[in-house]
Tab-separated table of C-alpha atoms in Angstrom:
chain	number	residue	atom	x	y	z
A	230	MET	CA	143.627	-17.148	14.172
A	231	THR	CA	144.616	-19.372	17.069
A	232	PRO	CA	147.154	-18.856	19.833
A	233	ARG	CA	149.940	-21.431	19.967
A	234	ASN	CA	150.233	-22.816	23.476
A	235	ASP	CA	149.380	-25.951	25.377
A	236	THR	CA	146.755	-24.680	27.791
A	237	ASP	CA	144.667	-22.197	25.805
A	238	SER	CA	142.765	-22.558	22.546
A	239	ALA	CA	140.844	-20.080	20.380
A	240	THR	CA	137.769	-20.430	18.210
A	241	HIS	CA	137.136	-18.282	15.137
A	242	ARG	CA	134.693	-19.259	12.411
A	243	ASP	CA	133.622	-17.366	9.285
A	244	ALA	CA	129.964	-16.435	9.218
A	245	THR	CA	127.572	-13.546	8.750
A	246	ARG	CA	128.286	-10.285	10.505
A	247	ALA	CA	126.131	-8.843	13.253
A	248	ASP	CA	123.635	-6.020	12.796
A	249	THR	CA	125.465	-2.719	12.387
A	250	THR	CA	122.747	-0.340	13.555
A	251	ALA	CA	123.202	1.569	16.803
A	252	ASP	CA	120.862	4.356	17.784
A	253	MET	CA	122.303	4.979	21.244
A	254	VAL	CA	125.575	6.664	20.200
A	255	PRO	CA	125.598	10.289	19.000
A	256	ASP	CA	126.930	10.677	15.441
A	257	GLN	CA	129.761	12.939	16.548
A	258	GLU	CA	131.084	10.239	18.905
A	259	ARG	CA	130.761	7.483	16.325
A	260	LYS	CA	132.856	9.432	13.806
A	261	ARG	CA	135.748	9.656	16.274
A	262	VAL	CA	136.086	5.907	16.772
A	263	ASP	CA	139.670	4.839	16.134
A	264	PRO	CA	139.746	3.099	12.721
A	265	ASN	CA	142.675	0.905	13.713
A	266	ARG	CA	142.253	-2.636	15.004
A	267	VAL	CA	140.398	-2.719	18.310
A	268	VAL	CA	139.589	-5.785	20.414
A	269	VAL	CA	137.446	-5.905	23.550
A	270	CYS	CA	138.607	-8.517	26.079
A	271	VAL	CA	135.760	-9.959	28.172
A	272	PRO	CA	136.615	-12.568	30.853
A	273	THR	CA	133.790	-14.940	31.714
A	274	TYR	CA	132.969	-17.403	34.450
A	275	ASN	CA	129.349	-18.543	34.681
A	276	GLU	CA	127.990	-15.705	32.544
A	277	ARG	CA	125.736	-17.681	30.196
A	278	ASP	CA	122.746	-15.447	31.016
A	279	ASN	CA	124.640	-12.224	30.280
A	280	LEU	CA	127.143	-12.933	27.514
A	281	PRO	CA	124.771	-13.136	24.508
A	282	ASP	CA	123.197	-9.753	25.244
A	283	THR	CA	126.542	-8.122	26.008
A	284	ALA	CA	128.015	-9.447	22.754
A	285	ARG	CA	124.989	-8.306	20.755
A	286	ARG	CA	125.095	-4.800	22.211
A	287	LEU	CA	128.841	-4.500	21.689
A	288	ARG	CA	128.731	-5.609	18.074
A	289	THR	CA	125.689	-3.467	17.293
A	290	ALA	CA	127.132	-0.286	18.764
A	291	ASN	CA	130.700	-0.942	17.524
A	292	PRO	CA	130.510	-2.909	14.252
A	293	THR	CA	134.240	-2.625	13.430
A	294	VAL	CA	135.399	-3.813	16.859
A	295	ASP	CA	136.367	-7.413	17.643
A	296	LEU	CA	135.374	-9.296	20.790
A	297	LEU	CA	137.584	-11.803	22.597
A	298	VAL	CA	135.836	-13.931	25.224
A	299	ILE	CA	138.233	-15.470	27.767
A	300	ASP	CA	136.345	-18.293	29.452
A	301	ASP	CA	137.637	-20.149	32.506
A	302	ALA	CA	135.899	-23.467	31.808
A	303	SER	CA	132.588	-22.151	33.152
A	304	PRO	CA	130.513	-25.068	34.486
A	305	ASP	CA	127.308	-23.351	33.328
A	306	GLY	CA	128.281	-23.698	29.660
A	307	THR	CA	129.346	-20.110	28.984
A	308	GLY	CA	132.232	-21.375	26.845
A	309	LYS	CA	129.876	-23.306	24.570
A	310	ILE	CA	127.669	-20.246	24.151
A	311	ALA	CA	130.752	-18.192	23.302
A	312	ASP	CA	131.698	-20.741	20.634
A	313	GLU	CA	128.212	-20.481	19.151
A	314	LEU	CA	128.494	-16.698	19.030
A	315	ALA	CA	131.868	-16.994	17.306
A	316	ALA	CA	130.377	-19.384	14.755
A	317	SER	CA	127.868	-16.739	13.699
A	318	ASP	CA	130.116	-13.658	13.746
A	319	ASP	CA	133.655	-13.498	12.409
A	320	HIS	CA	134.460	-10.574	14.736
A	321	ILE	CA	134.073	-12.800	17.802
A	322	HIS	CA	136.877	-15.013	19.128
A	323	VAL	CA	137.038	-17.347	22.112
A	324	LEU	CA	139.986	-18.197	24.339
A	325	HIS	CA	139.330	-21.294	26.465
A	326	ARG	CA	141.302	-21.764	29.675
A	327	GLU	CA	141.503	-24.961	31.704
A	328	GLY	CA	139.917	-23.656	34.903
A	329	LYS	CA	139.088	-20.679	37.074
A	330	SER	CA	142.363	-18.833	37.565
A	331	GLY	CA	141.278	-15.302	38.422
A	332	LEU	CA	140.448	-12.059	36.669
A	333	GLY	CA	144.021	-10.834	36.455
A	334	THR	CA	145.383	-13.913	34.703
A	335	ALA	CA	142.368	-13.934	32.380
A	336	TYR	CA	143.144	-10.410	31.261
A	337	VAL	CA	146.844	-11.200	30.919
A	338	ALA	CA	145.958	-14.129	28.650
A	339	GLY	CA	143.629	-11.911	26.626
A	340	PHE	CA	146.152	-9.078	26.349
A	341	SER	CA	148.871	-11.480	25.230
A	342	TRP	CA	146.555	-12.940	22.583
A	343	ALA	CA	145.634	-9.462	21.355
A	344	LEU	CA	149.250	-8.285	21.155
A	345	HIS	CA	150.226	-11.464	19.312
A	346	HIS	CA	147.481	-10.831	16.758
A	347	GLY	CA	148.484	-7.241	16.118
A	348	TYR	CA	145.672	-5.210	17.678
A	349	THR	CA	146.539	-1.562	18.259
A	350	VAL	CA	143.880	-0.855	20.894
A	351	ILE	CA	142.922	-3.330	23.635
A	352	VAL	CA	139.843	-2.803	25.790
A	353	GLU	CA	138.727	-4.290	29.119
A	354	MET	CA	135.007	-4.773	29.683
A	355	ASP	CA	132.808	-6.863	31.989
A	356	ALA	CA	130.506	-9.542	30.607
A	357	ASP	CA	127.622	-8.865	32.975
A	358	GLY	CA	126.273	-5.675	31.407
A	359	SER	CA	127.662	-3.357	34.085
A	360	HIS	CA	129.696	-1.556	31.442
A	361	GLN	CA	127.637	-0.050	28.641
A	362	PRO	CA	129.002	-1.120	25.225
A	363	GLU	CA	127.275	1.907	23.713
A	364	GLN	CA	129.764	4.113	25.585
A	365	LEU	CA	132.865	2.458	24.112
A	366	PRO	CA	133.196	5.103	21.342
A	367	ARG	CA	133.717	7.670	24.097
A	368	LEU	CA	136.774	5.785	25.369
A	369	LEU	CA	138.163	5.235	21.886
A	370	ALA	CA	137.746	8.898	20.967
A	371	ALA	CA	139.691	9.943	24.069
A	372	LEU	CA	142.666	7.838	22.902
A	373	ASP	CA	143.400	10.602	20.386
A	374	HIS	CA	145.147	12.365	23.267
A	375	ALA	CA	145.914	9.531	25.680
A	376	ASP	CA	147.570	6.130	25.972
A	377	LEU	CA	145.194	4.731	28.601
A	378	VAL	CA	141.582	5.840	28.916
A	379	ILE	CA	139.597	4.841	32.002
A	380	GLY	CA	135.812	4.877	32.076
A	381	SER	CA	135.282	6.608	35.402
A	382	ARG	CA	132.300	6.431	37.721
A	383	TRP	CA	133.608	9.132	40.027
A	384	ILE	CA	134.388	12.179	37.882
A	385	PRO	CA	131.706	14.742	36.976
A	386	GLY	CA	129.277	13.113	34.552
A	387	GLY	CA	129.984	9.602	35.841
A	388	GLU	CA	127.165	7.600	37.358
A	389	VAL	CA	126.492	4.379	39.283
A	390	ARG	CA	123.070	2.757	39.260
A	391	ASN	CA	121.533	0.203	41.610
A	392	TRP	CA	124.458	-0.235	43.960
A	393	PRO	CA	123.825	-0.937	47.648
A	394	ARG	CA	125.310	1.637	49.991
A	395	ARG	CA	128.037	-0.792	51.076
A	396	ARG	CA	129.389	-1.168	47.514
A	397	PHE	CA	129.243	2.573	46.969
A	398	LEU	CA	131.225	3.291	50.122
A	399	LEU	CA	133.673	0.477	49.396
A	400	SER	CA	134.486	1.767	45.914
A	401	ARG	CA	134.783	5.408	46.926
A	402	GLY	CA	136.860	4.500	49.955
A	403	ALA	CA	139.152	2.215	47.958
A	404	ASN	CA	139.859	4.917	45.402
A	405	LEU	CA	140.570	7.528	48.062
A	406	TYR	CA	142.950	5.047	49.702
A	407	VAL	CA	144.754	4.408	46.399
A	408	ARG	CA	145.154	8.137	45.719
A	409	ALA	CA	146.543	8.770	49.188
A	410	ALA	CA	148.849	5.746	49.301
A	411	LEU	CA	150.281	5.844	45.774
A	412	GLY	CA	149.936	9.507	44.878
A	413	ILE	CA	148.184	8.652	41.625
A	414	PRO	CA	145.810	11.466	40.582
A	415	LEU	CA	142.954	9.234	39.415
A	416	ARG	CA	139.394	9.328	40.710
A	417	ASP	CA	138.615	5.743	39.661
A	418	ALA	CA	141.778	3.640	39.598
A	419	THR	CA	139.755	0.474	40.290
A	420	ALA	CA	137.531	0.872	37.213
A	421	GLY	CA	137.349	-2.106	34.855
A	422	PHE	CA	136.112	-0.397	31.668
A	423	ARG	CA	139.228	0.964	29.988
A	424	ALA	CA	141.067	1.190	26.674
A	425	TYR	CA	144.822	0.783	26.237
A	426	ARG	CA	147.060	1.619	23.346
A	427	ALA	CA	149.007	-1.555	22.700
A	428	ASP	CA	152.287	0.173	23.611
A	429	VAL	CA	151.159	0.507	27.232
A	430	LEU	CA	150.717	-3.248	27.614
A	431	ARG	CA	153.748	-4.081	25.506
A	432	ASP	CA	155.829	-2.007	27.924
A	433	ARG	CA	154.957	-4.369	30.797
A	434	ASP	CA	156.116	-7.922	31.354
A	435	LEU	CA	152.506	-9.059	31.616
A	436	HIS	CA	153.299	-12.518	32.885
A	437	ARG	CA	154.931	-11.010	35.974
A	438	VAL	CA	151.668	-9.283	36.947
A	439	THR	CA	150.231	-11.331	39.809
A	440	SER	CA	147.550	-9.012	41.191
A	441	GLN	CA	143.857	-9.798	40.804
A	442	GLY	CA	140.470	-8.075	40.965
A	443	TYR	CA	140.423	-4.420	42.039
A	444	CYS	CA	144.150	-4.661	42.611
A	445	PHE	CA	144.843	-5.712	39.017
A	446	GLN	CA	143.174	-2.543	37.742
A	447	VAL	CA	145.112	-0.371	40.179
A	448	ASP	CA	148.366	-2.132	39.282
A	449	LEU	CA	148.106	-1.512	35.540
A	450	ALA	CA	146.891	2.084	35.854
A	451	TRP	CA	149.555	2.970	38.411
A	452	GLN	CA	152.385	1.400	36.443
A	453	ALA	CA	151.260	3.097	33.216
A	454	TRP	CA	151.215	6.447	35.001
A	455	ARG	CA	154.615	5.829	36.634
A	456	ARG	CA	156.106	4.950	33.247
A	457	GLY	CA	155.012	8.286	31.844
A	458	PHE	CA	152.086	7.213	29.693
A	459	ARG	CA	149.213	9.654	29.255
A	460	VAL	CA	146.203	8.592	31.330
A	461	ARG	CA	142.754	10.091	30.893
A	462	GLU	CA	139.419	9.536	32.621
A	463	VAL	CA	136.070	9.945	30.861
A	464	PRO	CA	132.658	9.617	32.544
A	465	ILE	CA	130.609	6.455	32.150
A	466	THR	CA	127.404	5.006	33.543
A	467	PHE	CA	127.938	1.831	35.565
A	468	VAL	CA	124.850	-0.345	36.057
A	469	GLU	CA	124.828	-3.148	38.629
A	470	ARG	CA	124.271	-6.574	37.092
A	471	GLU	CA	120.697	-7.872	36.934
A	472	ARG	CA	121.559	-11.546	36.394
A	473	GLY	CA	124.171	-13.827	37.903
A	474	THR	CA	126.410	-13.433	40.929
A	475	SER	CA	129.027	-10.763	41.508
A	476	LYS	CA	132.621	-12.035	41.773
A	477	MET	CA	133.444	-9.424	44.435
A	478	SER	CA	134.618	-10.974	47.708
A	479	ASN	CA	136.321	-10.033	50.960
A	480	ALA	CA	139.472	-11.755	49.693
A	481	VAL	CA	139.591	-9.440	46.663
A	482	VAL	CA	139.279	-6.393	48.909
A	483	ALA	CA	141.924	-7.675	51.330
A	484	GLU	CA	144.367	-8.328	48.482
A	485	ALA	CA	143.939	-4.783	47.208
A	486	LEU	CA	144.531	-3.287	50.643
A	487	TRP	CA	147.749	-5.097	51.406
A	488	ARG	CA	149.213	-4.862	47.894
A	489	VAL	CA	148.643	-1.121	47.685
A	490	ALA	CA	150.155	-0.698	51.154
A	491	TRP	CA	153.174	-2.766	50.088
A	492	TRP	CA	153.659	-0.796	46.875
A	493	ALA	CA	153.411	2.475	48.785
A	494	ALA	CA	155.975	1.316	51.332
A	495	THR	CA	158.498	-0.081	48.873
A	496	THR	CA	158.222	2.105	45.768
A	497	ARG	CA	159.296	5.685	45.350
A	498	ARG	CA	156.652	7.949	43.870
A	499	HIS	CA	159.107	9.388	41.371
A	500	ARG	CA	157.559	9.785	37.946
A	501	PRO	CA	159.867	9.397	34.907
A	502	THR	CA	159.623	11.607	31.831
A	503	PRO	CA	156.498	10.669	29.829
A	504	LYS	CA	157.003	8.330	26.900
A	505	THR	CA	155.888	8.942	23.351
A	506	THR	CA	153.903	6.280	21.509
A	507	THR	CA	153.851	5.183	17.890
A	508	ASP	CA	150.736	7.288	17.282
A	509	THR	CA	151.586	9.922	14.644
A	510	THR	CA	148.296	11.844	14.502
A	511	PRO	CA	148.388	15.522	15.557
A	512	HIS	CA	147.889	16.065	19.274
A	513	GLU	CA	147.260	18.937	21.591
A	514	PRO	CA	150.402	19.751	23.615
A	515	LEU	CA	151.047	17.057	26.180
A	516	HIS	CA	150.614	18.075	29.793
A	517	THR	CA	153.822	16.758	31.352
A	518	PRO	CA	154.699	19.072	34.257
A	519	GLN	CA	157.794	18.235	36.228
A	520	ASP	CA	156.632	20.463	39.093
A	521	ARG	CA	155.222	17.983	41.594
A	522	ASN	CA	153.698	20.820	43.620
A	523	VAL	CA	150.828	21.338	41.201
A	524	THR	CA	147.469	20.524	42.739
A	525	GLN	CA	146.330	18.372	39.788
A	526	ASP	CA	148.681	16.120	37.857
A	527	ARG	CA	147.880	17.318	34.366
A	528	ASN	CA	149.220	14.134	32.821
A	529	VAL	CA	146.004	12.562	34.074
A	530	THR	CA	143.119	14.424	32.515
A	531	GLN	CA	139.445	14.225	33.269
A	532	ASP	CA	137.011	14.743	30.416
A	533	ARG	CA	134.241	16.862	31.915
A	534	ASN	CA	132.751	17.919	28.582
A	535	VAL	CA	130.978	14.642	27.825
A	536	THR	CA	127.823	13.915	29.750
A	537	SER	CA	126.926	10.406	30.785
A	538	GLY	CA	125.168	8.327	28.184
A	539	HIS	CA	122.286	6.066	29.083
A	540	ALA	CA	122.100	2.561	27.673
């Protein structure tokens, strides 16, 4: 399967499948994994030291899930390593881009590829091991009653490990700012471990999304919520990378601040009637209150009944 365009190419080779054992996921969570086609999109830039282990853990814990690596011509050879992984596992695909163009455009390229190839669930995940692949079944299970599931660090049961105080304060402050400015009832709108039903992404003109970094995550979550899709947060454990260099920068933070301020100033907070998706499985009644005076927007739910797993 290869995308048809001039700037990107994909690699997919038939080979043996990865080990399917996974001891870190409780049986009850594993049984709830969505049986439909799921792909995990992982952007990479200079992640050669992290990608092999992340891919191994993902494929071990989630043997039916595909992995799409979106590499921005990493000078450290990450793209070549991704090709080698794809050669040995037919669930792994590689999308090569011509150069470093930012996290947002990498995800847009990956989402477009996934939609073109008919995946019904599309997941975002970091390559550096910060997101625990063993917790993916938790996100997929929550899609039974949601259209977008966010792995949250800041709801009860969520956890962050090994962050310096500055990063902790920055993330908490950014999310408080987003809630206040946009009125979105999420505790972790900047989170990068999330699962979308394909309808959520199909509803957006992805190529008009220009935000990057933290702001990209806020953009997609906010627009999904504004369009009436069901958004849910579940607790995850976030572990600071042990190898490589973080891509966080002052420019990323500055972009998020001014874009959120601009959206708040120019966009009404009106929320349209929630959409229905193509999912036909039985659901609990949707929480879609029109009373905007409620203290908690019940169309954004927080799963407090699942404790944090430990990778």
